Amino acid sequence: MSTIAPWFRVAVAMTAVGWGANHFAGLLAVYREGHSESFVSIAVGIYAAGLIPALLVTAVVGDRFDHRAPVRVAVVLSAVGTVLLAFGSAYDALLPVGRFVAGAATGIVLAPGTAWLMDLSRVGAGPRRATVALTLGFGGGPFVVGLLGQWAPAPEVLPYAAHLLLSCVAVAAVWLLPVAPARNAGAARRSWATARATVAAPTFLRTIPLTAPWVFGGAATAFAIAPGVITVTTLPVATGAVVLGLTLFTGVGVQPLAKRLEQRAAGLSLSLGTACAAVGSLVCAWAFRVEWPALLFVIALVLGAAYGLLLVGGLARVEAVSLPEDRTRVSAVFYAFSYLGFAAPYVFVLLTQHLLGPSAVMLVGAAIAAVTVATLPRPRPGAVGGTMVR
């Protein structure tokens, strides 16, 4: 294990936590057979309720520990969440509890894990490595679990064993990995002050709060909302897994393009990613009217592209506007905004039950995304990676 590059060992841990964060989504078709759509949407969305507070608390106290400590805790806690989900087959109440714990584990790992990867990587490589590591977990987990859920026995239990095995590998990868010591309290206070100044600066406020919610809002629309509206009669669990995997692996596939776009003009990937979110919402509106299952794959491609472009663009903006000692906290703020998007399935259920039809909700989303594109700052030629720009 000592011969493996340190950044790769951190990436394995982030992949394991990402796997535990999202493998539940690969079994949504299974859970829909025995639970209401409202219950399933709550189980999807409560993940963010565990993630965002853990993310912000970790950002506040993170400088009292080295990066390894929260990553260790996150890997173990993620495995605990998986055990709770497996027992949820017998006790329904454990499903949202397991999702909450999985969200907390993800919230703990995101900022310090991303900052640690950036510290161990050359300038410009950290954001993409963090995004790939997380997306491999977010996409690979539900894809594998969904296929197991379609054909393996005990579909609400056995598929979760894969994550427990990966968690063992992740623990071995990071448990003894050396890191720099934590900074003293005075340095932490100075970092908190500069981080607050960074997130309050116009460069940050005019981009991240407007675009980040679309990162997972668009992805959740593709894999959680659309399959619940468009009925799939043949192999519904496997189809849902393929749609989810296609969404997130498309996000991985566009990341080299996103990096090149950022090198060409800072902010270009954010603009194009938000435009993809608008187009994807329009495709959803059409698909919900005609109810063609094949359109699920088109939605996955378009909103997957939005996910990848926006995630790389957002992390590139974090790297550009923050000093290395601020990145844990600034990354935490970015991720907090992005994970608000996981509330999309629950909001969709509320709106369609009381106010609008499914297609109308998607048209509203497309309009919001289009307005966002129009209000974003114009991309600036030349990359700003690694330079503090406010």
mmCIF file of C-alpha atoms in Angstrom:
data_model
loop_
_atom_site.group_PDB
_atom_site.id
_atom_site.type_symbol
_atom_site.label_atom_id
_atom_site.label_comp_id
_atom_site.label_asym_id
_atom_site.label_seq_id
_atom_site.Cartn_x
_atom_site.Cartn_y
_atom_site.Cartn_z
ATOM 1 C CA MET A 1 0.000 0.000 0.000
ATOM 2 C CA SER A 2 2.933 2.356 0.702
ATOM 3 C CA THR A 3 3.921 2.293 -2.982
ATOM 4 C CA ILE A 4 0.542 3.696 -4.045
ATOM 5 C CA ALA A 5 0.468 7.462 -4.645
ATOM 6 C CA PRO A 6 -0.930 9.292 -1.594
ATOM 7 C CA TRP A 7 -3.481 11.231 -3.645
ATOM 8 C CA PHE A 8 -4.829 7.959 -5.052
ATOM 9 C CA ARG A 9 -5.304 6.535 -1.564
ATOM 10 C CA VAL A 10 -7.357 9.575 -0.598
ATOM 11 C CA ALA A 11 -9.326 9.194 -3.822
ATOM 12 C CA VAL A 12 -10.167 5.572 -2.906
ATOM 13 C CA ALA A 13 -11.607 6.745 0.414
ATOM 14 C CA MET A 14 -13.687 9.429 -1.291
ATOM 15 C CA THR A 15 -14.947 6.872 -3.808
ATOM 16 C CA ALA A 16 -15.985 4.535 -0.985
ATOM 17 C CA VAL A 17 -17.931 7.274 0.782
ATOM 18 C CA GLY A 18 -19.489 8.367 -2.517
ATOM 19 C CA TRP A 19 -20.543 4.767 -3.155
ATOM 20 C CA GLY A 20 -22.232 4.598 0.243
ATOM 21 C CA ALA A 21 -23.856 7.957 -0.347
ATOM 22 C CA ASN A 22 -25.713 6.983 -3.485
ATOM 23 C CA HIS A 23 -26.052 3.203 -3.842
ATOM 24 C CA PHE A 24 -29.541 3.471 -2.311
ATOM 25 C CA ALA A 25 -30.589 5.240 -5.523
ATOM 26 C CA GLY A 26 -29.847 2.095 -7.527
ATOM 27 C CA LEU A 27 -32.709 0.348 -5.709
ATOM 28 C CA LEU A 28 -35.347 3.075 -6.031
ATOM 29 C CA ALA A 29 -37.470 0.863 -8.299
ATOM 30 C CA VAL A 30 -37.332 -1.871 -5.652
ATOM 31 C CA TYR A 31 -38.405 0.477 -2.880
ATOM 32 C CA ARG A 32 -41.178 2.011 -4.993
ATOM 33 C CA GLU A 33 -42.863 -1.408 -5.106
ATOM 34 C CA GLY A 34 -43.483 -1.390 -1.371
ATOM 35 C CA HIS A 35 -43.497 2.300 -0.410
ATOM 36 C CA SER A 36 -45.228 5.480 -1.489
ATOM 37 C CA GLU A 37 -43.529 7.991 -3.780
ATOM 38 C CA SER A 38 -43.515 10.492 -0.901
ATOM 39 C CA PHE A 39 -41.636 8.046 1.360
ATOM 40 C CA VAL A 40 -39.075 7.317 -1.353
ATOM 41 C CA SER A 41 -38.600 11.041 -2.062
ATOM 42 C CA ILE A 42 -38.096 11.762 1.639
ATOM 43 C CA ALA A 43 -35.515 8.973 1.844
ATOM 44 C CA VAL A 44 -33.692 10.487 -1.134
ATOM 45 C CA GLY A 45 -33.835 14.046 0.196
ATOM 46 C CA ILE A 46 -33.072 13.399 3.887
ATOM 47 C CA TYR A 47 -29.565 12.538 2.758
ATOM 48 C CA ALA A 48 -28.955 16.276 2.303
ATOM 49 C CA ALA A 49 -30.333 16.955 5.803
ATOM 50 C CA GLY A 50 -27.502 14.851 7.198
ATOM 51 C CA LEU A 51 -24.912 16.102 4.764
ATOM 52 C CA ILE A 52 -25.167 19.883 4.954
ATOM 53 C CA PRO A 53 -24.883 20.290 8.775
ATOM 54 C CA ALA A 54 -22.012 17.772 8.895
ATOM 55 C CA LEU A 55 -20.315 19.585 6.037
ATOM 56 C CA LEU A 56 -20.523 22.977 7.729
ATOM 57 C CA VAL A 57 -19.523 21.679 11.182
ATOM 58 C CA THR A 58 -16.513 19.936 9.654
ATOM 59 C CA ALA A 59 -15.561 23.172 7.945
ATOM 60 C CA VAL A 60 -15.734 25.087 11.240
ATOM 61 C CA VAL A 61 -13.734 22.642 13.352
ATOM 62 C CA GLY A 62 -11.640 21.092 10.602
ATOM 63 C CA ASP A 63 -8.485 23.069 11.385
ATOM 64 C CA ARG A 64 -8.280 21.463 14.833
ATOM 65 C CA PHE A 65 -7.464 18.145 13.144
ATOM 66 C CA ASP A 66 -5.411 16.978 10.210
ATOM 67 C CA HIS A 67 -7.285 15.993 7.045
ATOM 68 C CA ARG A 68 -6.919 12.304 7.810
ATOM 69 C CA ALA A 69 -9.131 12.370 10.919
ATOM 70 C CA PRO A 70 -12.423 13.393 9.250
ATOM 71 C CA VAL A 71 -11.732 11.122 6.257
ATOM 72 C CA ARG A 72 -11.262 8.177 8.631
ATOM 73 C CA VAL A 73 -14.504 8.982 10.450
ATOM 74 C CA ALA A 74 -16.395 9.377 7.175
ATOM 75 C CA VAL A 75 -15.342 5.972 5.814
ATOM 76 C CA VAL A 76 -16.436 4.188 8.996
ATOM 77 C CA LEU A 77 -19.670 6.169 9.315
ATOM 78 C CA SER A 78 -20.520 5.462 5.685
ATOM 79 C CA ALA A 79 -20.280 1.724 6.389
ATOM 80 C CA VAL A 80 -22.589 2.163 9.400
ATOM 81 C CA GLY A 81 -25.131 3.876 7.152
ATOM 82 C CA THR A 82 -24.990 0.927 4.759
ATOM 83 C CA VAL A 83 -25.680 -1.530 7.580
ATOM 84 C CA LEU A 84 -28.731 0.516 8.586
ATOM 85 C CA LEU A 85 -30.015 0.492 4.999
ATOM 86 C CA ALA A 86 -29.631 -3.271 4.840
ATOM 87 C CA PHE A 87 -31.652 -3.684 8.053
ATOM 88 C CA GLY A 88 -34.227 -1.331 6.526
ATOM 89 C CA SER A 89 -35.582 -4.330 4.631
ATOM 90 C CA ALA A 90 -37.085 -5.460 7.942
ATOM 91 C CA TYR A 91 -37.623 -2.073 9.597
ATOM 92 C CA ASP A 92 -38.801 0.702 7.249
ATOM 93 C CA ALA A 93 -37.862 3.455 9.698
ATOM 94 C CA LEU A 94 -34.180 2.553 9.323
ATOM 95 C CA LEU A 95 -34.151 3.529 5.647
ATOM 96 C CA PRO A 96 -34.301 7.304 6.231
ATOM 97 C CA VAL A 97 -31.986 6.896 9.243
ATOM 98 C CA GLY A 98 -29.450 5.087 7.085
ATOM 99 C CA ARG A 99 -29.737 7.755 4.414
ATOM 100 C CA PHE A 100 -29.235 10.487 7.022
ATOM 101 C CA VAL A 101 -26.083 8.753 8.318
ATOM 102 C CA ALA A 102 -24.790 8.286 4.755
ATOM 103 C CA GLY A 103 -25.349 11.998 4.163
ATOM 104 C CA ALA A 104 -23.472 12.887 7.345
ATOM 105 C CA ALA A 105 -20.539 10.704 6.251
ATOM 106 C CA THR A 106 -20.445 12.448 2.884
ATOM 107 C CA GLY A 107 -20.626 15.859 4.536
ATOM 108 C CA ILE A 108 -17.675 14.990 6.749
ATOM 109 C CA VAL A 109 -15.458 13.814 3.875
ATOM 110 C CA LEU A 110 -16.221 16.345 1.141
ATOM 111 C CA ALA A 111 -14.332 19.448 2.191
ATOM 112 C CA PRO A 112 -11.289 17.898 3.938
ATOM 113 C CA GLY A 113 -11.065 15.116 1.355
ATOM 114 C CA THR A 114 -11.161 17.590 -1.525
ATOM 115 C CA ALA A 115 -8.672 19.900 0.188
ATOM 116 C CA TRP A 116 -6.379 16.947 0.944
ATOM 117 C CA LEU A 117 -6.500 15.818 -2.679
ATOM 118 C CA MET A 118 -5.712 19.339 -3.848
ATOM 119 C CA ASP A 119 -2.767 19.511 -1.427
ATOM 120 C CA LEU A 120 -1.397 16.197 -2.772
ATOM 121 C CA SER A 121 -1.951 17.049 -6.448
ATOM 122 C CA ARG A 122 -0.309 19.416 -8.882
ATOM 123 C CA VAL A 123 -2.078 22.723 -9.458
ATOM 124 C CA GLY A 124 -5.199 22.244 -11.568
ATOM 125 C CA ALA A 125 -5.387 18.450 -11.130
ATOM 126 C CA GLY A 126 -7.007 18.431 -7.690
ATOM 127 C CA PRO A 127 -10.543 19.519 -8.679
ATOM 128 C CA ARG A 128 -10.806 16.917 -11.430
ATOM 129 C CA ARG A 129 -9.359 14.136 -9.283
ATOM 130 C CA ALA A 130 -11.814 14.928 -6.493
ATOM 131 C CA THR A 131 -14.704 15.028 -8.937
ATOM 132 C CA VAL A 132 -13.723 11.732 -10.588
ATOM 133 C CA ALA A 133 -13.274 10.002 -7.225
ATOM 134 C CA LEU A 134 -16.659 11.114 -5.965
ATOM 135 C CA THR A 135 -18.435 10.414 -9.237
ATOM 136 C CA LEU A 136 -16.998 6.904 -9.509
ATOM 137 C CA GLY A 137 -18.594 6.252 -6.129
ATOM 138 C CA PHE A 138 -21.823 8.133 -6.835
ATOM 139 C CA GLY A 139 -22.232 6.385 -10.205
ATOM 140 C CA GLY A 140 -20.549 3.034 -9.681
ATOM 141 C CA GLY A 141 -22.362 2.309 -6.443
ATOM 142 C CA PRO A 142 -25.937 2.553 -7.696
ATOM 143 C CA PHE A 143 -25.042 0.977 -11.036
ATOM 144 C CA VAL A 144 -23.619 -2.183 -9.423
ATOM 145 C CA VAL A 145 -26.284 -2.257 -6.721
ATOM 146 C CA GLY A 146 -29.074 -1.802 -9.263
ATOM 147 C CA LEU A 147 -27.876 -4.716 -11.373
ATOM 148 C CA LEU A 148 -27.611 -6.881 -8.272
ATOM 149 C CA GLY A 149 -31.057 -5.706 -7.186
ATOM 150 C CA GLN A 150 -32.555 -6.802 -10.498
ATOM 151 C CA TRP A 151 -31.189 -10.349 -10.542
ATOM 152 C CA ALA A 152 -29.671 -11.235 -7.128
ATOM 153 C CA PRO A 153 -31.680 -12.730 -4.266
ATOM 154 C CA ALA A 154 -32.682 -10.499 -1.327
ATOM 155 C CA PRO A 155 -32.490 -7.282 -3.428
ATOM 156 C CA GLU A 156 -32.944 -5.002 -0.394
ATOM 157 C CA VAL A 157 -30.027 -6.602 1.496
ATOM 158 C CA LEU A 158 -27.401 -8.436 -0.561
ATOM 159 C CA PRO A 159 -26.440 -5.558 -2.934
ATOM 160 C CA TYR A 160 -25.195 -3.511 0.017
ATOM 161 C CA ALA A 161 -22.404 -6.028 0.742
ATOM 162 C CA ALA A 162 -20.336 -4.567 -2.119
ATOM 163 C CA HIS A 163 -19.963 -1.272 -0.284
ATOM 164 C CA LEU A 164 -18.868 -2.940 2.933
ATOM 165 C CA LEU A 165 -16.046 -4.664 1.046
ATOM 166 C CA LEU A 166 -14.975 -1.383 -0.577
ATOM 167 C CA SER A 167 -15.046 0.330 2.830
ATOM 168 C CA CYS A 168 -12.514 -2.197 4.152
ATOM 169 C CA VAL A 169 -10.179 -1.306 1.276
ATOM 170 C CA ALA A 170 -10.680 2.413 1.944
ATOM 171 C CA VAL A 171 -9.852 2.063 5.637
ATOM 172 C CA ALA A 172 -6.594 0.314 4.743
ATOM 173 C CA ALA A 173 -5.802 3.012 2.162
ATOM 174 C CA VAL A 174 -5.990 6.050 4.433
ATOM 175 C CA TRP A 175 -5.625 4.856 8.001
ATOM 176 C CA LEU A 176 -1.829 5.233 8.141
ATOM 177 C CA LEU A 177 -1.390 7.792 5.369
ATOM 178 C CA PRO A 178 0.756 10.630 6.769
ATOM 179 C CA VAL A 179 -0.462 14.197 6.536
ATOM 180 C CA ALA A 180 0.699 17.601 7.642
ATOM 181 C CA PRO A 181 -0.136 18.445 11.265
ATOM 182 C CA ALA A 182 -3.158 20.560 12.094
ATOM 183 C CA ARG A 183 -2.586 24.293 12.366
ATOM 184 C CA ASN A 184 -2.725 26.191 15.621
ATOM 185 C CA ALA A 185 -5.808 28.067 16.785
ATOM 186 C CA GLY A 186 -4.490 31.437 15.648
ATOM 187 C CA ALA A 187 -3.905 30.168 12.113
ATOM 188 C CA ALA A 188 -7.363 28.609 12.116
ATOM 189 C CA ARG A 189 -8.981 31.899 13.104
ATOM 190 C CA ARG A 190 -7.085 33.744 10.365
ATOM 191 C CA SER A 191 -8.158 31.097 7.857
ATOM 192 C CA TRP A 192 -11.787 31.411 8.917
ATOM 193 C CA ALA A 193 -11.621 35.166 8.455
ATOM 194 C CA THR A 194 -10.114 34.934 4.967
ATOM 195 C CA ALA A 195 -12.535 32.158 3.999
ATOM 196 C CA ARG A 196 -15.500 34.323 4.998
ATOM 197 C CA ALA A 197 -14.091 37.156 2.923
ATOM 198 C CA THR A 198 -13.720 34.788 -0.039
ATOM 199 C CA VAL A 199 -17.301 33.501 0.007
ATOM 200 C CA ALA A 200 -18.639 37.032 0.526
ATOM 201 C CA ALA A 201 -16.740 38.376 -2.489
ATOM 202 C CA PRO A 202 -18.663 39.155 -5.721
ATOM 203 C CA THR A 203 -16.603 36.625 -7.705
ATOM 204 C CA PHE A 204 -18.005 33.835 -5.526
ATOM 205 C CA LEU A 205 -21.508 35.177 -4.861
ATOM 206 C CA ARG A 206 -22.322 35.877 -8.519
ATOM 207 C CA THR A 207 -21.556 32.288 -9.569
ATOM 208 C CA ILE A 208 -21.652 29.536 -6.923
ATOM 209 C CA PRO A 209 -25.062 30.151 -5.247
ATOM 210 C CA LEU A 210 -26.706 30.374 -8.683
ATOM 211 C CA THR A 211 -25.082 27.353 -10.341
ATOM 212 C CA ALA A 212 -24.160 24.893 -7.585
ATOM 213 C CA PRO A 213 -27.727 23.684 -6.779
ATOM 214 C CA TRP A 214 -27.982 22.467 -10.372
ATOM 215 C CA VAL A 215 -25.040 20.072 -9.831
ATOM 216 C CA PHE A 216 -27.111 17.506 -7.956
ATOM 217 C CA GLY A 217 -30.489 19.043 -8.740
ATOM 218 C CA GLY A 218 -30.036 18.106 -12.386
ATOM 219 C CA ALA A 219 -28.555 14.698 -11.594
ATOM 220 C CA ALA A 220 -31.373 13.883 -9.150
ATOM 221 C CA THR A 221 -33.904 14.915 -11.791
ATOM 222 C CA ALA A 222 -32.413 12.371 -14.199
ATOM 223 C CA PHE A 223 -32.161 9.378 -11.870
ATOM 224 C CA ALA A 224 -34.800 10.001 -9.171
ATOM 225 C CA ILE A 225 -37.563 12.136 -10.705
ATOM 226 C CA ALA A 226 -37.772 11.039 -14.345
ATOM 227 C CA PRO A 227 -37.893 7.249 -13.703
ATOM 228 C CA GLY A 228 -40.704 7.853 -11.226
ATOM 229 C CA VAL A 229 -42.803 9.676 -13.824
ATOM 230 C CA ILE A 230 -42.060 7.575 -16.913
ATOM 231 C CA THR A 231 -43.193 3.990 -16.363
ATOM 232 C CA VAL A 232 -40.693 1.271 -17.297
ATOM 233 C CA THR A 233 -42.276 -2.183 -17.505
ATOM 234 C CA THR A 234 -39.253 -4.265 -18.602
ATOM 235 C CA LEU A 235 -36.406 -4.706 -16.093
ATOM 236 C CA PRO A 236 -37.279 -1.519 -14.164
ATOM 237 C CA VAL A 237 -34.545 -1.923 -11.513
ATOM 238 C CA ALA A 238 -31.773 -2.553 -14.035
ATOM 239 C CA THR A 239 -33.068 0.267 -16.248
ATOM 240 C CA GLY A 240 -33.002 2.655 -13.310
ATOM 241 C CA ALA A 241 -29.430 1.586 -12.526
ATOM 242 C CA VAL A 242 -28.351 2.152 -16.135
ATOM 243 C CA VAL A 243 -30.003 5.590 -16.211
ATOM 244 C CA LEU A 244 -28.281 6.585 -12.979
ATOM 245 C CA GLY A 245 -24.932 5.203 -14.073
ATOM 246 C CA LEU A 246 -25.238 6.919 -17.458
ATOM 247 C CA THR A 247 -26.034 10.229 -15.751
ATOM 248 C CA LEU A 248 -23.043 10.187 -13.454
ATOM 249 C CA PHE A 249 -20.536 8.565 -15.805
ATOM 250 C CA THR A 250 -21.462 11.119 -18.457
ATOM 251 C CA GLY A 251 -20.510 13.634 -15.789
ATOM 252 C CA VAL A 252 -17.105 11.954 -15.519
ATOM 253 C CA GLY A 253 -16.729 11.781 -19.276
ATOM 254 C CA VAL A 254 -17.192 15.516 -19.819
ATOM 255 C CA GLN A 255 -14.714 16.510 -17.128
ATOM 256 C CA PRO A 256 -11.649 16.647 -19.391
ATOM 257 C CA LEU A 257 -13.684 18.925 -21.639
ATOM 258 C CA ALA A 258 -14.714 21.001 -18.620
ATOM 259 C CA LYS A 259 -11.077 21.405 -17.619
ATOM 260 C CA ARG A 260 -10.138 22.541 -21.132
ATOM 261 C CA LEU A 261 -13.050 24.975 -21.166
ATOM 262 C CA GLU A 262 -11.852 26.488 -17.897
ATOM 263 C CA GLN A 263 -8.338 26.825 -19.314
ATOM 264 C CA ARG A 264 -9.767 28.615 -22.327
ATOM 265 C CA ALA A 265 -12.045 30.933 -20.369
ATOM 266 C CA ALA A 266 -12.668 30.961 -16.631
ATOM 267 C CA GLY A 267 -16.363 30.365 -15.950
ATOM 268 C CA LEU A 268 -17.163 28.870 -19.367
ATOM 269 C CA SER A 269 -17.952 25.424 -17.955
ATOM 270 C CA LEU A 270 -20.376 26.975 -15.456
ATOM 271 C CA SER A 271 -22.270 28.752 -18.236
ATOM 272 C CA LEU A 272 -22.427 25.692 -20.479
ATOM 273 C CA GLY A 273 -23.338 23.426 -17.569
ATOM 274 C CA THR A 274 -26.268 25.624 -16.581
ATOM 275 C CA ALA A 275 -27.361 25.764 -20.233
ATOM 276 C CA CYS A 276 -27.342 21.943 -20.286
ATOM 277 C CA ALA A 277 -29.525 21.983 -17.168
ATOM 278 C CA ALA A 278 -32.033 24.175 -19.019
ATOM 279 C CA VAL A 279 -32.029 21.897 -22.071
ATOM 280 C CA GLY A 280 -32.340 18.801 -19.888
ATOM 281 C CA SER A 281 -35.340 20.281 -18.106
ATOM 282 C CA LEU A 282 -36.994 20.943 -21.471
ATOM 283 C CA VAL A 283 -36.370 17.337 -22.540
ATOM 284 C CA CYS A 284 -37.932 16.192 -19.263
ATOM 285 C CA ALA A 285 -41.012 18.319 -19.900
ATOM 286 C CA TRP A 286 -41.447 16.700 -23.309
ATOM 287 C CA ALA A 287 -40.697 13.200 -22.026
ATOM 288 C CA PHE A 288 -43.265 13.503 -19.244
ATOM 289 C CA ARG A 289 -45.930 14.253 -21.857
ATOM 290 C CA VAL A 290 -45.129 11.481 -24.325
ATOM 291 C CA GLU A 291 -43.890 8.959 -21.701
ATOM 292 C CA TRP A 292 -41.322 7.261 -23.928
ATOM 293 C CA PRO A 293 -38.913 5.245 -21.727
ATOM 294 C CA ALA A 294 -36.100 5.695 -24.270
ATOM 295 C CA LEU A 295 -36.037 9.411 -23.451
ATOM 296 C CA LEU A 296 -34.751 8.531 -19.984
ATOM 297 C CA PHE A 297 -31.365 7.887 -21.583
ATOM 298 C CA VAL A 298 -31.406 11.222 -23.414
ATOM 299 C CA ILE A 299 -32.226 12.977 -20.144
ATOM 300 C CA ALA A 300 -29.374 11.120 -18.445
ATOM 301 C CA LEU A 301 -26.881 12.251 -21.086
ATOM 302 C CA VAL A 302 -27.889 15.928 -21.041
ATOM 303 C CA LEU A 303 -28.240 16.319 -17.275
ATOM 304 C CA GLY A 304 -25.151 14.172 -16.732
ATOM 305 C CA ALA A 305 -23.202 16.629 -18.841
ATOM 306 C CA ALA A 306 -24.623 19.467 -16.753
ATOM 307 C CA TYR A 307 -23.518 17.683 -13.588
ATOM 308 C CA GLY A 308 -19.936 17.196 -14.745
ATOM 309 C CA LEU A 309 -19.494 20.680 -16.189
ATOM 310 C CA LEU A 310 -20.912 22.395 -13.122
ATOM 311 C CA LEU A 311 -19.000 20.298 -10.593
ATOM 312 C CA VAL A 312 -15.618 20.820 -12.248
ATOM 313 C CA GLY A 313 -16.412 24.488 -12.896
ATOM 314 C CA GLY A 314 -17.458 25.044 -9.294
ATOM 315 C CA LEU A 315 -14.382 23.347 -7.840
ATOM 316 C CA ALA A 316 -12.168 25.250 -10.272
ATOM 317 C CA ARG A 317 -13.743 28.465 -9.017
ATOM 318 C CA VAL A 318 -13.043 27.378 -5.418
ATOM 319 C CA GLU A 319 -9.401 26.689 -6.276
ATOM 320 C CA ALA A 320 -9.130 30.019 -8.085
ATOM 321 C CA VAL A 321 -10.549 32.270 -5.389
ATOM 322 C CA SER A 322 -9.160 30.614 -2.245
ATOM 323 C CA LEU A 323 -5.784 30.213 -0.623
ATOM 324 C CA PRO A 324 -4.722 26.613 0.180
ATOM 325 C CA GLU A 325 -5.408 27.083 3.890
ATOM 326 C CA ASP A 326 -8.957 28.302 3.133
ATOM 327 C CA ARG A 327 -10.010 25.502 0.802
ATOM 328 C CA THR A 328 -11.603 23.210 3.355
ATOM 329 C CA ARG A 329 -14.078 25.918 4.339
ATOM 330 C CA VAL A 330 -14.636 27.394 0.890
ATOM 331 C CA SER A 331 -15.137 23.896 -0.545
ATOM 332 C CA ALA A 332 -17.663 23.237 2.224
ATOM 333 C CA VAL A 333 -19.723 26.259 1.189
ATOM 334 C CA PHE A 334 -19.665 25.156 -2.455
ATOM 335 C CA TYR A 335 -20.747 21.622 -1.588
ATOM 336 C CA ALA A 336 -23.490 22.905 0.732
ATOM 337 C CA PHE A 337 -25.015 24.854 -2.153
ATOM 338 C CA SER A 338 -24.614 21.924 -4.552
ATOM 339 C CA TYR A 339 -26.287 19.402 -2.259
ATOM 340 C CA LEU A 340 -29.345 21.572 -1.899
ATOM 341 C CA GLY A 341 -30.185 20.036 -5.266
ATOM 342 C CA PHE A 342 -31.012 16.723 -3.583
ATOM 343 C CA ALA A 343 -34.199 18.357 -2.332
ATOM 344 C CA ALA A 344 -35.420 18.420 -5.955
ATOM 345 C CA PRO A 345 -37.340 15.091 -5.820
ATOM 346 C CA TYR A 346 -39.242 16.122 -2.697
ATOM 347 C CA VAL A 347 -39.995 19.596 -4.078
ATOM 348 C CA PHE A 348 -41.156 17.966 -7.310
ATOM 349 C CA VAL A 349 -43.573 15.701 -5.409
ATOM 350 C CA LEU A 350 -44.979 18.648 -3.447
ATOM 351 C CA LEU A 351 -45.502 20.769 -6.553
ATOM 352 C CA THR A 352 -47.061 18.012 -8.630
ATOM 353 C CA GLN A 353 -49.401 16.969 -5.827
ATOM 354 C CA HIS A 354 -50.754 20.441 -5.143
ATOM 355 C CA LEU A 355 -49.953 22.967 -7.878
ATOM 356 C CA LEU A 356 -48.563 21.930 -11.264
ATOM 357 C CA GLY A 357 -48.278 18.999 -13.612
ATOM 358 C CA PRO A 358 -44.914 17.236 -14.082
ATOM 359 C CA SER A 359 -44.192 18.919 -17.434
ATOM 360 C CA ALA A 360 -45.066 22.364 -16.063
ATOM 361 C CA VAL A 361 -42.627 21.925 -13.177
ATOM 362 C CA MET A 362 -39.872 21.080 -15.645
ATOM 363 C CA LEU A 363 -40.684 24.125 -17.772
ATOM 364 C CA VAL A 364 -40.339 26.315 -14.685
ATOM 365 C CA GLY A 365 -36.977 24.705 -13.979
ATOM 366 C CA ALA A 366 -35.846 25.314 -17.556
ATOM 367 C CA ALA A 367 -36.824 28.981 -17.275
ATOM 368 C CA ILE A 368 -34.887 29.388 -14.018
ATOM 369 C CA ALA A 369 -31.785 27.794 -15.551
ATOM 370 C CA ALA A 370 -32.043 29.975 -18.657
ATOM 371 C CA VAL A 371 -32.297 33.150 -16.575
ATOM 372 C CA THR A 372 -29.287 31.990 -14.556
ATOM 373 C CA VAL A 373 -27.198 31.608 -17.710
ATOM 374 C CA ALA A 374 -28.120 35.145 -18.734
ATOM 375 C CA THR A 375 -27.108 36.604 -15.359
ATOM 376 C CA LEU A 376 -23.760 34.837 -14.942
ATOM 377 C CA PRO A 377 -20.583 36.892 -15.453
ATOM 378 C CA ARG A 378 -19.125 36.524 -18.919
ATOM 379 C CA PRO A 379 -16.319 33.924 -19.071
ATOM 380 C CA ARG A 380 -12.885 35.515 -19.020
ATOM 381 C CA PRO A 381 -10.122 34.298 -21.371
ATOM 382 C CA GLY A 382 -7.253 32.596 -19.587
ATOM 383 C CA ALA A 383 -7.373 30.150 -16.666
ATOM 384 C CA VAL A 384 -7.176 31.404 -13.108
ATOM 385 C CA GLY A 385 -6.518 28.054 -11.452
ATOM 386 C CA GLY A 386 -4.466 28.361 -8.312
ATOM 387 C CA THR A 387 -4.605 32.153 -8.207
ATOM 388 C CA MET A 388 -6.594 34.010 -5.625
ATOM 389 C CA VAL A 389 -9.046 36.215 -7.504
ATOM 390 C CA ARG A 390 -11.746 38.134 -5.705
#
